[in-house]
Amino acid sequence: MHASMVLSLALKKQFVVDSLRQNKVHTAAVAFDELALLQHANPSLTNSCNAFLQDIKTFLEPRYAMASVWGKAQVGLDIKLAHLEHATPSWEAL
């Protein structure tokens, strides 16, 4: 993985952990949306994204909330992409 991507994920992880320590799950949820987008855009980063999630899991209580927030991020991305694909000509989506 490129050094700038490692730094970006490290900074994102710090942001998410700080947000969760302050009970700002909604702020952390935005970062999960970005992580889902990153994983979708570059499948070779799947392992890095999964490692990121494993590191964050200990800070998110209750435990089921992690799966819920991550699932919402992935489903939300799928819905947005499907909407763009069906509602917008490909040249306009760019």
JSON list of C-alpha atoms in Angstrom, two decimals:
[
{"chain": "A", "resi": 1, "resn": "MET", "atom": "CA", "xyz": [0.00, 0.00, 0.00]},
{"chain": "A", "resi": 2, "resn": "HIS", "atom": "CA", "xyz": [1.23, 3.48, -0.84]},
{"chain": "A", "resi": 3, "resn": "ALA", "atom": "CA", "xyz": [2.63, 5.52, 2.08]},
{"chain": "A", "resi": 4, "resn": "SER", "atom": "CA", "xyz": [0.05, 8.29, 1.62]},
{"chain": "A", "resi": 5, "resn": "MET", "atom": "CA", "xyz": [-2.76, 5.72, 1.90]},
{"chain": "A", "resi": 6, "resn": "VAL", "atom": "CA", "xyz": [-1.25, 4.32, 5.11]},
{"chain": "A", "resi": 7, "resn": "LEU", "atom": "CA", "xyz": [-1.08, 7.84, 6.54]},
{"chain": "A", "resi": 8, "resn": "SER", "atom": "CA", "xyz": [-4.61, 8.61, 5.41]},
{"chain": "A", "resi": 9, "resn": "LEU", "atom": "CA", "xyz": [-6.00, 5.48, 7.07]},
{"chain": "A", "resi": 10, "resn": "ALA", "atom": "CA", "xyz": [-4.01, 6.20, 10.25]},
{"chain": "A", "resi": 11, "resn": "LEU", "atom": "CA", "xyz": [-5.41, 9.74, 10.43]},
{"chain": "A", "resi": 12, "resn": "LYS", "atom": "CA", "xyz": [-8.92, 8.48, 9.70]},
{"chain": "A", "resi": 13, "resn": "LYS", "atom": "CA", "xyz": [-8.56, 5.88, 12.46]},
{"chain": "A", "resi": 14, "resn": "GLN", "atom": "CA", "xyz": [-7.44, 8.58, 14.92]},
{"chain": "A", "resi": 15, "resn": "PHE", "atom": "CA", "xyz": [-10.44, 10.71, 13.94]},
{"chain": "A", "resi": 16, "resn": "VAL", "atom": "CA", "xyz": [-12.88, 7.82, 14.38]},
{"chain": "A", "resi": 17, "resn": "VAL", "atom": "CA", "xyz": [-11.43, 6.76, 17.74]},
{"chain": "A", "resi": 18, "resn": "ASP", "atom": "CA", "xyz": [-11.56, 10.34, 19.04]},
{"chain": "A", "resi": 19, "resn": "SER", "atom": "CA", "xyz": [-15.16, 10.67, 17.83]},
{"chain": "A", "resi": 20, "resn": "LEU", "atom": "CA", "xyz": [-16.21, 7.42, 19.49]},
{"chain": "A", "resi": 21, "resn": "ARG", "atom": "CA", "xyz": [-14.53, 8.38, 22.77]},
{"chain": "A", "resi": 22, "resn": "GLN", "atom": "CA", "xyz": [-16.72, 11.49, 22.77]},
{"chain": "A", "resi": 23, "resn": "ASN", "atom": "CA", "xyz": [-19.84, 9.43, 21.92]},
{"chain": "A", "resi": 24, "resn": "LYS", "atom": "CA", "xyz": [-20.06, 11.04, 18.48]},
{"chain": "A", "resi": 25, "resn": "VAL", "atom": "CA", "xyz": [-21.09, 7.92, 16.60]},
{"chain": "A", "resi": 26, "resn": "HIS", "atom": "CA", "xyz": [-22.71, 10.05, 13.88]},
{"chain": "A", "resi": 27, "resn": "THR", "atom": "CA", "xyz": [-19.31, 11.65, 13.15]},
{"chain": "A", "resi": 28, "resn": "ALA", "atom": "CA", "xyz": [-17.63, 8.27, 13.00]},
{"chain": "A", "resi": 29, "resn": "ALA", "atom": "CA", "xyz": [-20.38, 7.01, 10.68]},
{"chain": "A", "resi": 30, "resn": "VAL", "atom": "CA", "xyz": [-19.25, 9.50, 8.03]},
{"chain": "A", "resi": 31, "resn": "ALA", "atom": "CA", "xyz": [-15.77, 7.99, 8.18]},
{"chain": "A", "resi": 32, "resn": "PHE", "atom": "CA", "xyz": [-17.29, 4.53, 7.71]},
{"chain": "A", "resi": 33, "resn": "ASP", "atom": "CA", "xyz": [-19.10, 5.80, 4.61]},
{"chain": "A", "resi": 34, "resn": "GLU", "atom": "CA", "xyz": [-15.76, 7.00, 3.25]},
{"chain": "A", "resi": 35, "resn": "LEU", "atom": "CA", "xyz": [-14.14, 3.66, 4.10]},
{"chain": "A", "resi": 36, "resn": "ALA", "atom": "CA", "xyz": [-16.89, 1.78, 2.24]},
{"chain": "A", "resi": 37, "resn": "LEU", "atom": "CA", "xyz": [-16.33, 4.02, -0.78]},
{"chain": "A", "resi": 38, "resn": "LEU", "atom": "CA", "xyz": [-12.59, 3.43, -0.64]},
{"chain": "A", "resi": 39, "resn": "GLN", "atom": "CA", "xyz": [-13.03, -0.33, -0.41]},
{"chain": "A", "resi": 40, "resn": "HIS", "atom": "CA", "xyz": [-15.47, -0.28, -3.35]},
{"chain": "A", "resi": 41, "resn": "ALA", "atom": "CA", "xyz": [-13.20, 1.91, -5.47]},
{"chain": "A", "resi": 42, "resn": "ASN", "atom": "CA", "xyz": [-10.09, -0.18, -4.83]},
{"chain": "A", "resi": 43, "resn": "PRO", "atom": "CA", "xyz": [-10.78, -3.83, -3.90]},
{"chain": "A", "resi": 44, "resn": "SER", "atom": "CA", "xyz": [-7.06, -4.38, -3.28]},
{"chain": "A", "resi": 45, "resn": "LEU", "atom": "CA", "xyz": [-7.54, -2.32, -0.09]},
{"chain": "A", "resi": 46, "resn": "THR", "atom": "CA", "xyz": [-10.09, -4.76, 1.36]},
{"chain": "A", "resi": 47, "resn": "ASN", "atom": "CA", "xyz": [-7.61, -6.23, 3.84]},
{"chain": "A", "resi": 48, "resn": "SER", "atom": "CA", "xyz": [-6.53, -2.76, 5.00]},
{"chain": "A", "resi": 49, "resn": "CYS", "atom": "CA", "xyz": [-10.15, -1.70, 5.40]},
{"chain": "A", "resi": 50, "resn": "ASN", "atom": "CA", "xyz": [-10.96, -4.85, 7.37]},
{"chain": "A", "resi": 51, "resn": "ALA", "atom": "CA", "xyz": [-7.93, -4.27, 9.62]},
{"chain": "A", "resi": 52, "resn": "PHE", "atom": "CA", "xyz": [-9.14, -0.69, 10.16]},
{"chain": "A", "resi": 53, "resn": "LEU", "atom": "CA", "xyz": [-12.55, -2.00, 11.23]},
{"chain": "A", "resi": 54, "resn": "GLN", "atom": "CA", "xyz": [-11.03, -4.55, 13.60]},
{"chain": "A", "resi": 55, "resn": "ASP", "atom": "CA", "xyz": [-8.98, -1.82, 15.29]},
{"chain": "A", "resi": 56, "resn": "ILE", "atom": "CA", "xyz": [-12.06, 0.39, 15.71]},
{"chain": "A", "resi": 57, "resn": "LYS", "atom": "CA", "xyz": [-14.34, -2.39, 16.96]},
{"chain": "A", "resi": 58, "resn": "THR", "atom": "CA", "xyz": [-13.07, -2.14, 20.54]},
{"chain": "A", "resi": 59, "resn": "PHE", "atom": "CA", "xyz": [-14.17, 1.50, 20.77]},
{"chain": "A", "resi": 60, "resn": "LEU", "atom": "CA", "xyz": [-17.74, 1.02, 19.57]},
{"chain": "A", "resi": 61, "resn": "GLU", "atom": "CA", "xyz": [-20.27, -0.15, 22.15]},
{"chain": "A", "resi": 62, "resn": "PRO", "atom": "CA", "xyz": [-22.52, -2.03, 22.12]},
{"chain": "A", "resi": 63, "resn": "ARG", "atom": "CA", "xyz": [-20.78, -4.60, 19.96]},
{"chain": "A", "resi": 64, "resn": "TYR", "atom": "CA", "xyz": [-23.63, -4.95, 17.46]},
{"chain": "A", "resi": 65, "resn": "ALA", "atom": "CA", "xyz": [-23.38, -1.24, 16.66]},
{"chain": "A", "resi": 66, "resn": "MET", "atom": "CA", "xyz": [-20.19, -1.82, 14.65]},
{"chain": "A", "resi": 67, "resn": "ALA", "atom": "CA", "xyz": [-21.87, -4.26, 12.31]},
{"chain": "A", "resi": 68, "resn": "SER", "atom": "CA", "xyz": [-24.85, -1.94, 12.03]},
{"chain": "A", "resi": 69, "resn": "VAL", "atom": "CA", "xyz": [-22.84, 1.18, 11.18]},
{"chain": "A", "resi": 70, "resn": "TRP", "atom": "CA", "xyz": [-20.56, -0.68, 8.74]},
{"chain": "A", "resi": 71, "resn": "GLY", "atom": "CA", "xyz": [-23.53, -2.40, 7.09]},
{"chain": "A", "resi": 72, "resn": "LYS", "atom": "CA", "xyz": [-25.32, 0.93, 6.73]},
{"chain": "A", "resi": 73, "resn": "ALA", "atom": "CA", "xyz": [-22.26, 2.45, 5.07]},
{"chain": "A", "resi": 74, "resn": "GLN", "atom": "CA", "xyz": [-22.01, -0.38, 2.53]},
{"chain": "A", "resi": 75, "resn": "VAL", "atom": "CA", "xyz": [-25.74, -0.49, 1.76]},
{"chain": "A", "resi": 76, "resn": "GLY", "atom": "CA", "xyz": [-25.89, 3.28, 1.51]},
{"chain": "A", "resi": 77, "resn": "LEU", "atom": "CA", "xyz": [-23.06, 3.24, -1.00]},
{"chain": "A", "resi": 78, "resn": "ASP", "atom": "CA", "xyz": [-24.78, 0.52, -3.04]},
{"chain": "A", "resi": 79, "resn": "ILE", "atom": "CA", "xyz": [-28.01, 2.53, -3.09]},
{"chain": "A", "resi": 80, "resn": "LYS", "atom": "CA", "xyz": [-26.22, 5.72, -4.16]},
{"chain": "A", "resi": 81, "resn": "LEU", "atom": "CA", "xyz": [-24.32, 3.93, -6.92]},
{"chain": "A", "resi": 82, "resn": "ALA", "atom": "CA", "xyz": [-27.47, 2.18, -8.17]},
{"chain": "A", "resi": 83, "resn": "HIS", "atom": "CA", "xyz": [-29.33, 5.49, -8.21]},
{"chain": "A", "resi": 84, "resn": "LEU", "atom": "CA", "xyz": [-26.55, 7.16, -10.19]},
{"chain": "A", "resi": 85, "resn": "GLU", "atom": "CA", "xyz": [-26.41, 4.26, -12.60]},
{"chain": "A", "resi": 86, "resn": "HIS", "atom": "CA", "xyz": [-30.15, 4.30, -13.33]},
{"chain": "A", "resi": 87, "resn": "ALA", "atom": "CA", "xyz": [-31.02, 7.98, -12.97]},
{"chain": "A", "resi": 88, "resn": "THR", "atom": "CA", "xyz": [-28.04, 9.68, -14.55]},
{"chain": "A", "resi": 89, "resn": "PRO", "atom": "CA", "xyz": [-26.41, 9.12, -17.92]},
{"chain": "A", "resi": 90, "resn": "SER", "atom": "CA", "xyz": [-22.84, 7.93, -17.35]},
{"chain": "A", "resi": 91, "resn": "TRP", "atom": "CA", "xyz": [-21.35, 11.10, -18.79]},
{"chain": "A", "resi": 92, "resn": "GLU", "atom": "CA", "xyz": [-23.32, 13.26, -16.31]},
{"chain": "A", "resi": 93, "resn": "ALA", "atom": "CA", "xyz": [-22.29, 11.15, -13.33]},
{"chain": "A", "resi": 94, "resn": "LEU", "atom": "CA", "xyz": [-18.69, 12.11, -13.96]}
]
